[in-house]
């Protein structure tokens, strides 16, 4: 594989959940956000909130960024051009999610290149109403994802990923055989077990209903972990739709 400093930074990425007391400088913060702005946007539908209050930041990180899908700002620009937003909110949200995701990832890479670590907080959309109150957000701004950033206080290995032939498909999507599925699962599970990942964080998703626990930290790994999440959580979209509505977005016909 070809390697250069940029690719090396990306390949070595891992989420960091323990941080030193040292706080990144204002110059570093501005550099990271400026790098984020140069993501390949469609509509620049992303704005970023920052807090430095460690008492309200998970893992006692020094910085917390909140990436928002921001139609409010675009609609102000459109108003100055004597236009009104007629694009449906579902399409608008898709464009905004792309913009916010690309900006967030640019900032992760920029932070890593400066010796910082980071970790995304995936439950952000379900905390939207709380975040709106915290930052006094206007209507038509939706918090999509949060990112903790700081100097790492832990040395972590690179986490496993699916093999490339289970991810990259040329010309058509393949029909997977049992052997290919088993091999992809083996790579993920053995990789995480070798790092003792779930024991390190003491995290095992509890079983719901009448299912009997058959795993411990000796054999509990990524494929069981992610299956428990997708197989037990977020059955209904109602809560997320409510959060979107409270932020001024209507995605139901």
PDB file of C-alpha atoms in Angstrom:
ATOM      1  CA  UNK A   1       0.000   0.000   0.000  1.00  0.00           C
ATOM      2  CA  UNK A   2       1.191   3.522  -0.767  1.00  0.00           C
ATOM      3  CA  UNK A   3       2.002   5.508   2.379  1.00  0.00           C
ATOM      4  CA  UNK A   4       2.590   9.206   2.926  1.00  0.00           C
ATOM      5  CA  UNK A   5       2.155  11.418   6.029  1.00  0.00           C
ATOM      6  CA  UNK A   6      -1.538  12.132   5.331  1.00  0.00           C
ATOM      7  CA  UNK A   7      -2.448   8.496   4.671  1.00  0.00           C
ATOM      8  CA  UNK A   8      -0.394   7.394   7.665  1.00  0.00           C
ATOM      9  CA  UNK A   9      -2.364   9.751   9.923  1.00  0.00           C
ATOM     10  CA  UNK A  10      -5.650   8.351   8.597  1.00  0.00           C
ATOM     11  CA  UNK A  11      -4.629   4.688   8.755  1.00  0.00           C
ATOM     12  CA  UNK A  12      -3.473   5.054  12.362  1.00  0.00           C
ATOM     13  CA  UNK A  13      -6.724   6.617  13.568  1.00  0.00           C
ATOM     14  CA  UNK A  14      -8.310   5.304  16.768  1.00  0.00           C
ATOM     15  CA  UNK A  15     -10.899   6.793  19.109  1.00  0.00           C
ATOM     16  CA  UNK A  16      -9.508   8.260  22.332  1.00  0.00           C
ATOM     17  CA  UNK A  17     -11.546   8.285  25.553  1.00  0.00           C
ATOM     18  CA  UNK A  18      -8.912   9.318  28.102  1.00  0.00           C
ATOM     19  CA  UNK A  19      -7.293  12.751  27.930  1.00  0.00           C
ATOM     20  CA  UNK A  20      -4.493  14.688  29.594  1.00  0.00           C
ATOM     21  CA  UNK A  21      -5.156  17.916  31.466  1.00  0.00           C
ATOM     22  CA  UNK A  22      -3.259  19.910  28.834  1.00  0.00           C
ATOM     23  CA  UNK A  23      -5.558  22.095  26.722  1.00  0.00           C
ATOM     24  CA  UNK A  24      -5.013  22.663  22.980  1.00  0.00           C
ATOM     25  CA  UNK A  25      -4.170  26.267  22.100  1.00  0.00           C
ATOM     26  CA  UNK A  26      -6.504  28.691  20.348  1.00  0.00           C
ATOM     27  CA  UNK A  27      -4.243  28.519  17.294  1.00  0.00           C
ATOM     28  CA  UNK A  28      -4.691  24.749  17.170  1.00  0.00           C
ATOM     29  CA  UNK A  29      -8.461  25.047  17.522  1.00  0.00           C
ATOM     30  CA  UNK A  30      -8.709  27.611  14.731  1.00  0.00           C
ATOM     31  CA  UNK A  31      -6.432  25.548  12.497  1.00  0.00           C
ATOM     32  CA  UNK A  32      -8.507  22.413  13.027  1.00  0.00           C
ATOM     33  CA  UNK A  33     -11.799  24.184  12.302  1.00  0.00           C
ATOM     34  CA  UNK A  34     -10.344  25.958   9.268  1.00  0.00           C
ATOM     35  CA  UNK A  35      -9.206  22.597   7.903  1.00  0.00           C
ATOM     36  CA  UNK A  36     -12.717  21.303   8.524  1.00  0.00           C
ATOM     37  CA  UNK A  37     -14.194  24.138   6.487  1.00  0.00           C
ATOM     38  CA  UNK A  38     -12.303  22.994   3.407  1.00  0.00           C
ATOM     39  CA  UNK A  39     -14.255  19.751   3.215  1.00  0.00           C
ATOM     40  CA  UNK A  40     -16.018  19.277  -0.162  1.00  0.00           C
ATOM     41  CA  UNK A  41     -19.333  20.883   0.801  1.00  0.00           C
ATOM     42  CA  UNK A  42     -22.527  20.961  -1.234  1.00  0.00           C
ATOM     43  CA  UNK A  43     -24.346  23.800   0.562  1.00  0.00           C
ATOM     44  CA  UNK A  44     -22.124  24.609   3.580  1.00  0.00           C
ATOM     45  CA  UNK A  45     -24.968  23.333   5.737  1.00  0.00           C
ATOM     46  CA  UNK A  46     -22.719  22.745   8.744  1.00  0.00           C
ATOM     47  CA  UNK A  47     -21.986  24.971  11.716  1.00  0.00           C
ATOM     48  CA  UNK A  48     -19.868  24.007  14.730  1.00  0.00           C
ATOM     49  CA  UNK A  49     -20.360  24.679  18.440  1.00  0.00           C
ATOM     50  CA  UNK A  50     -17.475  24.572  20.915  1.00  0.00           C
ATOM     51  CA  UNK A  51     -17.384  24.208  24.676  1.00  0.00           C
ATOM     52  CA  UNK A  52     -14.315  24.088  26.930  1.00  0.00           C
ATOM     53  CA  UNK A  53     -16.158  23.404  30.183  1.00  0.00           C
ATOM     54  CA  UNK A  54     -14.672  20.048  31.157  1.00  0.00           C
ATOM     55  CA  UNK A  55     -17.362  19.446  33.769  1.00  0.00           C
ATOM     56  CA  UNK A  56     -19.941  18.943  31.016  1.00  0.00           C
ATOM     57  CA  UNK A  57     -17.713  17.134  28.505  1.00  0.00           C
ATOM     58  CA  UNK A  58     -17.640  13.300  28.486  1.00  0.00           C
ATOM     59  CA  UNK A  59     -14.383  11.621  29.512  1.00  0.00           C
ATOM     60  CA  UNK A  60     -13.218  14.976  30.963  1.00  0.00           C
ATOM     61  CA  UNK A  61     -11.926  16.002  27.540  1.00  0.00           C
ATOM     62  CA  UNK A  62     -10.730  19.617  27.217  1.00  0.00           C
ATOM     63  CA  UNK A  63     -12.758  20.347  24.053  1.00  0.00           C
ATOM     64  CA  UNK A  64     -16.187  19.357  22.787  1.00  0.00           C
ATOM     65  CA  UNK A  65     -17.290  20.205  19.248  1.00  0.00           C
ATOM     66  CA  UNK A  66     -20.919  19.834  18.174  1.00  0.00           C
ATOM     67  CA  UNK A  67     -21.550  19.576  14.443  1.00  0.00           C
ATOM     68  CA  UNK A  68     -24.938  20.850  13.357  1.00  0.00           C
ATOM     69  CA  UNK A  69     -26.981  20.619  10.201  1.00  0.00           C
ATOM     70  CA  UNK A  70     -27.666  24.345   9.840  1.00  0.00           C
ATOM     71  CA  UNK A  71     -30.430  25.446   7.501  1.00  0.00           C
ATOM     72  CA  UNK A  72     -31.058  28.612   9.528  1.00  0.00           C
ATOM     73  CA  UNK A  73     -27.848  30.249   8.324  1.00  0.00           C
ATOM     74  CA  UNK A  74     -28.495  29.360   4.671  1.00  0.00           C
ATOM     75  CA  UNK A  75     -32.050  30.661   4.898  1.00  0.00           C
ATOM     76  CA  UNK A  76     -30.718  34.013   6.159  1.00  0.00           C
ATOM     77  CA  UNK A  77     -28.486  34.203   3.084  1.00  0.00           C
ATOM     78  CA  UNK A  78     -31.384  33.229   0.824  1.00  0.00           C
ATOM     79  CA  UNK A  79     -33.555  35.932   2.396  1.00  0.00           C
ATOM     80  CA  UNK A  80     -30.981  38.531   1.380  1.00  0.00           C
ATOM     81  CA  UNK A  81     -31.321  37.218  -2.181  1.00  0.00           C
ATOM     82  CA  UNK A  82     -35.136  37.358  -1.997  1.00  0.00           C
ATOM     83  CA  UNK A  83     -35.500  33.570  -1.985  1.00  0.00           C
ATOM     84  CA  UNK A  84     -37.359  31.231   0.366  1.00  0.00           C
ATOM     85  CA  UNK A  85     -36.461  27.647   1.176  1.00  0.00           C
ATOM     86  CA  UNK A  86     -38.758  25.217  -0.639  1.00  0.00           C
ATOM     87  CA  UNK A  87     -36.482  22.165  -0.670  1.00  0.00           C
ATOM     88  CA  UNK A  88     -38.113  19.376   1.337  1.00  0.00           C
ATOM     89  CA  UNK A  89     -36.545  18.787   4.728  1.00  0.00           C
ATOM     90  CA  UNK A  90     -35.584  15.176   4.075  1.00  0.00           C
ATOM     91  CA  UNK A  91     -33.443  16.156   1.074  1.00  0.00           C
ATOM     92  CA  UNK A  92     -32.075  19.138   2.982  1.00  0.00           C
ATOM     93  CA  UNK A  93     -31.115  16.922   5.907  1.00  0.00           C
ATOM     94  CA  UNK A  94     -29.326  14.461   3.632  1.00  0.00           C
ATOM     95  CA  UNK A  95     -27.259  17.275   2.127  1.00  0.00           C
ATOM     96  CA  UNK A  96     -26.605  18.677   5.595  1.00  0.00           C
ATOM     97  CA  UNK A  97     -25.585  15.306   7.029  1.00  0.00           C
ATOM     98  CA  UNK A  98     -23.073  14.932   4.213  1.00  0.00           C
ATOM     99  CA  UNK A  99     -21.673  18.424   4.814  1.00  0.00           C
ATOM    100  CA  UNK A 100     -21.437  17.975   8.578  1.00  0.00           C
ATOM    101  CA  UNK A 101     -19.910  14.506   8.316  1.00  0.00           C
ATOM    102  CA  UNK A 102     -17.219  15.633   5.889  1.00  0.00           C
ATOM    103  CA  UNK A 103     -16.331  18.647   8.024  1.00  0.00           C
ATOM    104  CA  UNK A 104     -16.188  16.519  11.152  1.00  0.00           C
ATOM    105  CA  UNK A 105     -13.867  13.974   9.537  1.00  0.00           C
ATOM    106  CA  UNK A 106     -11.592  16.710   8.186  1.00  0.00           C
ATOM    107  CA  UNK A 107     -11.290  18.042  11.721  1.00  0.00           C
ATOM    108  CA  UNK A 108     -10.521  14.577  13.125  1.00  0.00           C
ATOM    109  CA  UNK A 109      -7.661  14.178  10.639  1.00  0.00           C
ATOM    110  CA  UNK A 110      -6.381  17.703  11.249  1.00  0.00           C
ATOM    111  CA  UNK A 111      -6.448  17.172  15.022  1.00  0.00           C
ATOM    112  CA  UNK A 112      -4.586  13.868  14.713  1.00  0.00           C
ATOM    113  CA  UNK A 113      -1.914  15.510  12.562  1.00  0.00           C
ATOM    114  CA  UNK A 114      -1.297  17.943  15.445  1.00  0.00           C
ATOM    115  CA  UNK A 115      -0.897  15.144  18.007  1.00  0.00           C
ATOM    116  CA  UNK A 116      -4.460  15.249  19.359  1.00  0.00           C
ATOM    117  CA  UNK A 117      -6.956  12.445  19.840  1.00  0.00           C
ATOM    118  CA  UNK A 118     -10.721  12.478  19.432  1.00  0.00           C
ATOM    119  CA  UNK A 119     -13.890  10.447  19.807  1.00  0.00           C
ATOM    120  CA  UNK A 120     -17.319  10.838  18.209  1.00  0.00           C
ATOM    121  CA  UNK A 121     -20.447  10.731  20.395  1.00  0.00           C
ATOM    122  CA  UNK A 122     -23.042   8.898  18.333  1.00  0.00           C
ATOM    123  CA  UNK A 123     -26.097   9.554  20.536  1.00  0.00           C
ATOM    124  CA  UNK A 124     -26.091  13.291  19.742  1.00  0.00           C
ATOM    125  CA  UNK A 125     -29.284  13.343  17.578  1.00  0.00           C
ATOM    126  CA  UNK A 126     -31.257  11.865  20.470  1.00  0.00           C
ATOM    127  CA  UNK A 127     -30.038  14.672  22.757  1.00  0.00           C
ATOM    128  CA  UNK A 128     -30.992  17.421  20.312  1.00  0.00           C
ATOM    129  CA  UNK A 129     -33.534  19.217  22.528  1.00  0.00           C
ATOM    130  CA  UNK A 130     -31.056  19.353  25.406  1.00  0.00           C
ATOM    131  CA  UNK A 131     -28.297  20.679  23.123  1.00  0.00           C
ATOM    132  CA  UNK A 132     -30.655  23.286  21.674  1.00  0.00           C
ATOM    133  CA  UNK A 133     -31.260  24.644  25.174  1.00  0.00           C
ATOM    134  CA  UNK A 134     -27.562  24.483  26.096  1.00  0.00           C
ATOM    135  CA  UNK A 135     -26.443  26.549  23.103  1.00  0.00           C
ATOM    136  CA  UNK A 136     -29.594  28.613  22.514  1.00  0.00           C
ATOM    137  CA  UNK A 137     -29.908  27.255  18.985  1.00  0.00           C
ATOM    138  CA  UNK A 138     -32.460  28.833  16.643  1.00  0.00           C
ATOM    139  CA  UNK A 139     -35.019  26.787  14.740  1.00  0.00           C
ATOM    140  CA  UNK A 140     -33.703  24.913  11.689  1.00  0.00           C
ATOM    141  CA  UNK A 141     -30.430  23.866  13.362  1.00  0.00           C
ATOM    142  CA  UNK A 142     -30.062  20.178  14.213  1.00  0.00           C
ATOM    143  CA  UNK A 143     -27.167  18.759  16.307  1.00  0.00           C
ATOM    144  CA  UNK A 144     -25.868  15.770  14.343  1.00  0.00           C
ATOM    145  CA  UNK A 145     -22.771  14.531  16.140  1.00  0.00           C
ATOM    146  CA  UNK A 146     -20.376  15.620  18.891  1.00  0.00           C
ATOM    147  CA  UNK A 147     -16.612  15.165  19.047  1.00  0.00           C
ATOM    148  CA  UNK A 148     -14.341  15.187  22.084  1.00  0.00           C
ATOM    149  CA  UNK A 149     -10.802  16.397  21.378  1.00  0.00           C
ATOM    150  CA  UNK A 150      -7.633  16.606  23.461  1.00  0.00           C
ATOM    151  CA  UNK A 151      -4.187  15.203  24.117  1.00  0.00           C
ATOM    152  CA  UNK A 152      -4.414  11.405  24.499  1.00  0.00           C
ATOM    153  CA  UNK A 153      -3.740   9.959  27.951  1.00  0.00           C
ATOM    154  CA  UNK A 154      -3.769   6.377  26.669  1.00  0.00           C
ATOM    155  CA  UNK A 155      -1.723   4.451  24.130  1.00  0.00           C
ATOM    156  CA  UNK A 156      -4.102   2.557  21.884  1.00  0.00           C
ATOM    157  CA  UNK A 157      -3.634   0.153  18.984  1.00  0.00           C
ATOM    158  CA  UNK A 158      -5.345   0.683  15.659  1.00  0.00           C
ATOM    159  CA  UNK A 159      -8.765  -0.985  15.699  1.00  0.00           C
ATOM    160  CA  UNK A 160      -9.614  -3.811  13.265  1.00  0.00           C
ATOM    161  CA  UNK A 161     -11.643  -3.231  10.108  1.00  0.00           C
ATOM    162  CA  UNK A 162     -13.356  -5.547   7.638  1.00  0.00           C
ATOM    163  CA  UNK A 163     -10.987  -6.903   4.970  1.00  0.00           C
ATOM    164  CA  UNK A 164     -10.860  -4.808   1.810  1.00  0.00           C
ATOM    165  CA  UNK A 165     -12.540  -7.470  -0.325  1.00  0.00           C
ATOM    166  CA  UNK A 166     -15.506  -7.377   2.090  1.00  0.00           C
ATOM    167  CA  UNK A 167     -15.747  -3.607   1.576  1.00  0.00           C
ATOM    168  CA  UNK A 168     -14.673  -2.688  -1.963  1.00  0.00           C
ATOM    169  CA  UNK A 169     -16.815  -4.124  -4.783  1.00  0.00           C
ATOM    170  CA  UNK A 170     -15.984  -3.416  -8.402  1.00  0.00           C
ATOM    171  CA  UNK A 171     -18.759  -3.214 -11.039  1.00  0.00           C
ATOM    172  CA  UNK A 172     -21.386  -5.105  -9.008  1.00  0.00           C
ATOM    173  CA  UNK A 173     -22.304  -6.034  -5.452  1.00  0.00           C
ATOM    174  CA  UNK A 174     -21.235  -9.633  -4.718  1.00  0.00           C
ATOM    175  CA  UNK A 175     -23.142 -12.578  -3.292  1.00  0.00           C
ATOM    176  CA  UNK A 176     -21.201 -13.494  -0.150  1.00  0.00           C
ATOM    177  CA  UNK A 177     -20.494 -17.100   0.669  1.00  0.00           C
ATOM    178  CA  UNK A 178     -20.444 -18.450   4.213  1.00  0.00           C
ATOM    179  CA  UNK A 179     -16.664 -18.652   4.102  1.00  0.00           C
ATOM    180  CA  UNK A 180     -16.285 -14.958   3.226  1.00  0.00           C
ATOM    181  CA  UNK A 181     -18.676 -13.899   5.977  1.00  0.00           C
ATOM    182  CA  UNK A 182     -16.936 -16.137   8.532  1.00  0.00           C
ATOM    183  CA  UNK A 183     -13.526 -14.768   7.542  1.00  0.00           C
ATOM    184  CA  UNK A 184     -14.639 -11.141   7.855  1.00  0.00           C
ATOM    185  CA  UNK A 185     -16.156 -11.898  11.271  1.00  0.00           C
ATOM    186  CA  UNK A 186     -13.020 -13.715  12.374  1.00  0.00           C
ATOM    187  CA  UNK A 187     -10.801 -10.766  11.458  1.00  0.00           C
ATOM    188  CA  UNK A 188     -12.965  -8.334  13.417  1.00  0.00           C
ATOM    189  CA  UNK A 189     -13.498 -10.543  16.462  1.00  0.00           C
ATOM    190  CA  UNK A 190      -9.962 -11.872  16.831  1.00  0.00           C
ATOM    191  CA  UNK A 191      -8.589  -8.378  16.341  1.00  0.00           C
ATOM    192  CA  UNK A 192     -10.673  -6.906  19.149  1.00  0.00           C
ATOM    193  CA  UNK A 193     -10.075  -9.892  21.439  1.00  0.00           C
ATOM    194  CA  UNK A 194      -6.326  -9.611  20.916  1.00  0.00           C
ATOM    195  CA  UNK A 195      -6.530  -5.997  22.090  1.00  0.00           C
ATOM    196  CA  UNK A 196      -8.805  -6.904  25.038  1.00  0.00           C
ATOM    197  CA  UNK A 197     -10.928  -3.949  23.940  1.00  0.00           C
ATOM    198  CA  UNK A 198     -14.227  -4.672  25.691  1.00  0.00           C
ATOM    199  CA  UNK A 199     -12.557  -5.820  28.900  1.00  0.00           C
ATOM    200  CA  UNK A 200     -10.452  -2.634  28.880  1.00  0.00           C
ATOM    201  CA  UNK A 201     -13.577  -0.465  28.736  1.00  0.00           C
ATOM    202  CA  UNK A 202     -15.653  -2.931  30.818  1.00  0.00           C
ATOM    203  CA  UNK A 203     -18.454  -2.684  28.295  1.00  0.00           C
ATOM    204  CA  UNK A 204     -20.852  -5.414  27.233  1.00  0.00           C
ATOM    205  CA  UNK A 205     -24.303  -4.559  25.839  1.00  0.00           C
ATOM    206  CA  UNK A 206     -26.894  -6.200  28.135  1.00  0.00           C
ATOM    207  CA  UNK A 207     -29.335  -8.676  26.639  1.00  0.00           C
ATOM    208  CA  UNK A 208     -33.015  -7.809  26.668  1.00  0.00           C
ATOM    209  CA  UNK A 209     -36.005 -10.094  26.951  1.00  0.00           C
ATOM    210  CA  UNK A 210     -35.480 -13.752  27.785  1.00  0.00           C
ATOM    211  CA  UNK A 211     -32.134 -14.210  26.097  1.00  0.00           C
ATOM    212  CA  UNK A 212     -29.554 -15.930  28.301  1.00  0.00           C
ATOM    213  CA  UNK A 213     -26.038 -14.493  28.488  1.00  0.00           C
ATOM    214  CA  UNK A 214     -23.514 -16.894  26.968  1.00  0.00           C
ATOM    215  CA  UNK A 215     -20.566 -14.516  26.637  1.00  0.00           C
ATOM    216  CA  UNK A 216     -17.860 -13.110  28.879  1.00  0.00           C
ATOM    217  CA  UNK A 217     -14.886 -10.897  28.135  1.00  0.00           C
ATOM    218  CA  UNK A 218     -12.938 -13.917  26.922  1.00  0.00           C
ATOM    219  CA  UNK A 219     -15.199 -14.359  23.883  1.00  0.00           C
ATOM    220  CA  UNK A 220     -17.355 -11.215  23.628  1.00  0.00           C
ATOM    221  CA  UNK A 221     -16.195  -9.207  20.622  1.00  0.00           C
ATOM    222  CA  UNK A 222     -17.220  -6.803  17.893  1.00  0.00           C
ATOM    223  CA  UNK A 223     -19.689  -8.854  15.842  1.00  0.00           C
ATOM    224  CA  UNK A 224     -21.693  -9.829  18.943  1.00  0.00           C
ATOM    225  CA  UNK A 225     -21.450  -6.272  20.280  1.00  0.00           C
ATOM    226  CA  UNK A 226     -22.706  -4.580  17.118  1.00  0.00           C
ATOM    227  CA  UNK A 227     -25.376  -7.260  16.612  1.00  0.00           C
ATOM    228  CA  UNK A 228     -26.752  -6.603  20.091  1.00  0.00           C
ATOM    229  CA  UNK A 229     -26.996  -2.892  19.359  1.00  0.00           C
ATOM    230  CA  UNK A 230     -28.713  -3.246  15.980  1.00  0.00           C
ATOM    231  CA  UNK A 231     -30.786  -6.190  17.194  1.00  0.00           C
ATOM    232  CA  UNK A 232     -32.166  -4.514  20.331  1.00  0.00           C
ATOM    233  CA  UNK A 233     -31.935  -0.716  20.074  1.00  0.00           C
ATOM    234  CA  UNK A 234     -33.943   2.007  18.319  1.00  0.00           C
ATOM    235  CA  UNK A 235     -36.798  -0.102  17.014  1.00  0.00           C
ATOM    236  CA  UNK A 236     -38.940   2.997  16.458  1.00  0.00           C
ATOM    237  CA  UNK A 237     -38.000   6.218  14.653  1.00  0.00           C
ATOM    238  CA  UNK A 238     -40.486   8.235  16.744  1.00  0.00           C
ATOM    239  CA  UNK A 239     -37.992   9.674  19.217  1.00  0.00           C
ATOM    240  CA  UNK A 240     -35.664  10.853  16.466  1.00  0.00           C
ATOM    241  CA  UNK A 241     -38.545  12.355  14.486  1.00  0.00           C
ATOM    242  CA  UNK A 242     -39.636  14.253  17.603  1.00  0.00           C
ATOM    243  CA  UNK A 243     -36.117  15.650  18.060  1.00  0.00           C
ATOM    244  CA  UNK A 244     -36.037  16.759  14.418  1.00  0.00           C
ATOM    245  CA  UNK A 245     -39.455  18.412  14.747  1.00  0.00           C
ATOM    246  CA  UNK A 246     -38.343  20.297  17.843  1.00  0.00           C
ATOM    247  CA  UNK A 247     -35.470  21.672  15.763  1.00  0.00           C
ATOM    248  CA  UNK A 248     -37.847  22.837  13.030  1.00  0.00           C
ATOM    249  CA  UNK A 249     -37.452  19.976  10.530  1.00  0.00           C
ATOM    250  CA  UNK A 250     -40.418  17.998   9.170  1.00  0.00           C
ATOM    251  CA  UNK A 251     -39.468  14.741   7.454  1.00  0.00           C
ATOM    252  CA  UNK A 252     -42.847  13.012   7.332  1.00  0.00           C
ATOM    253  CA  UNK A 253     -45.145  13.436   4.335  1.00  0.00           C
TER     254      UNK A 253
END
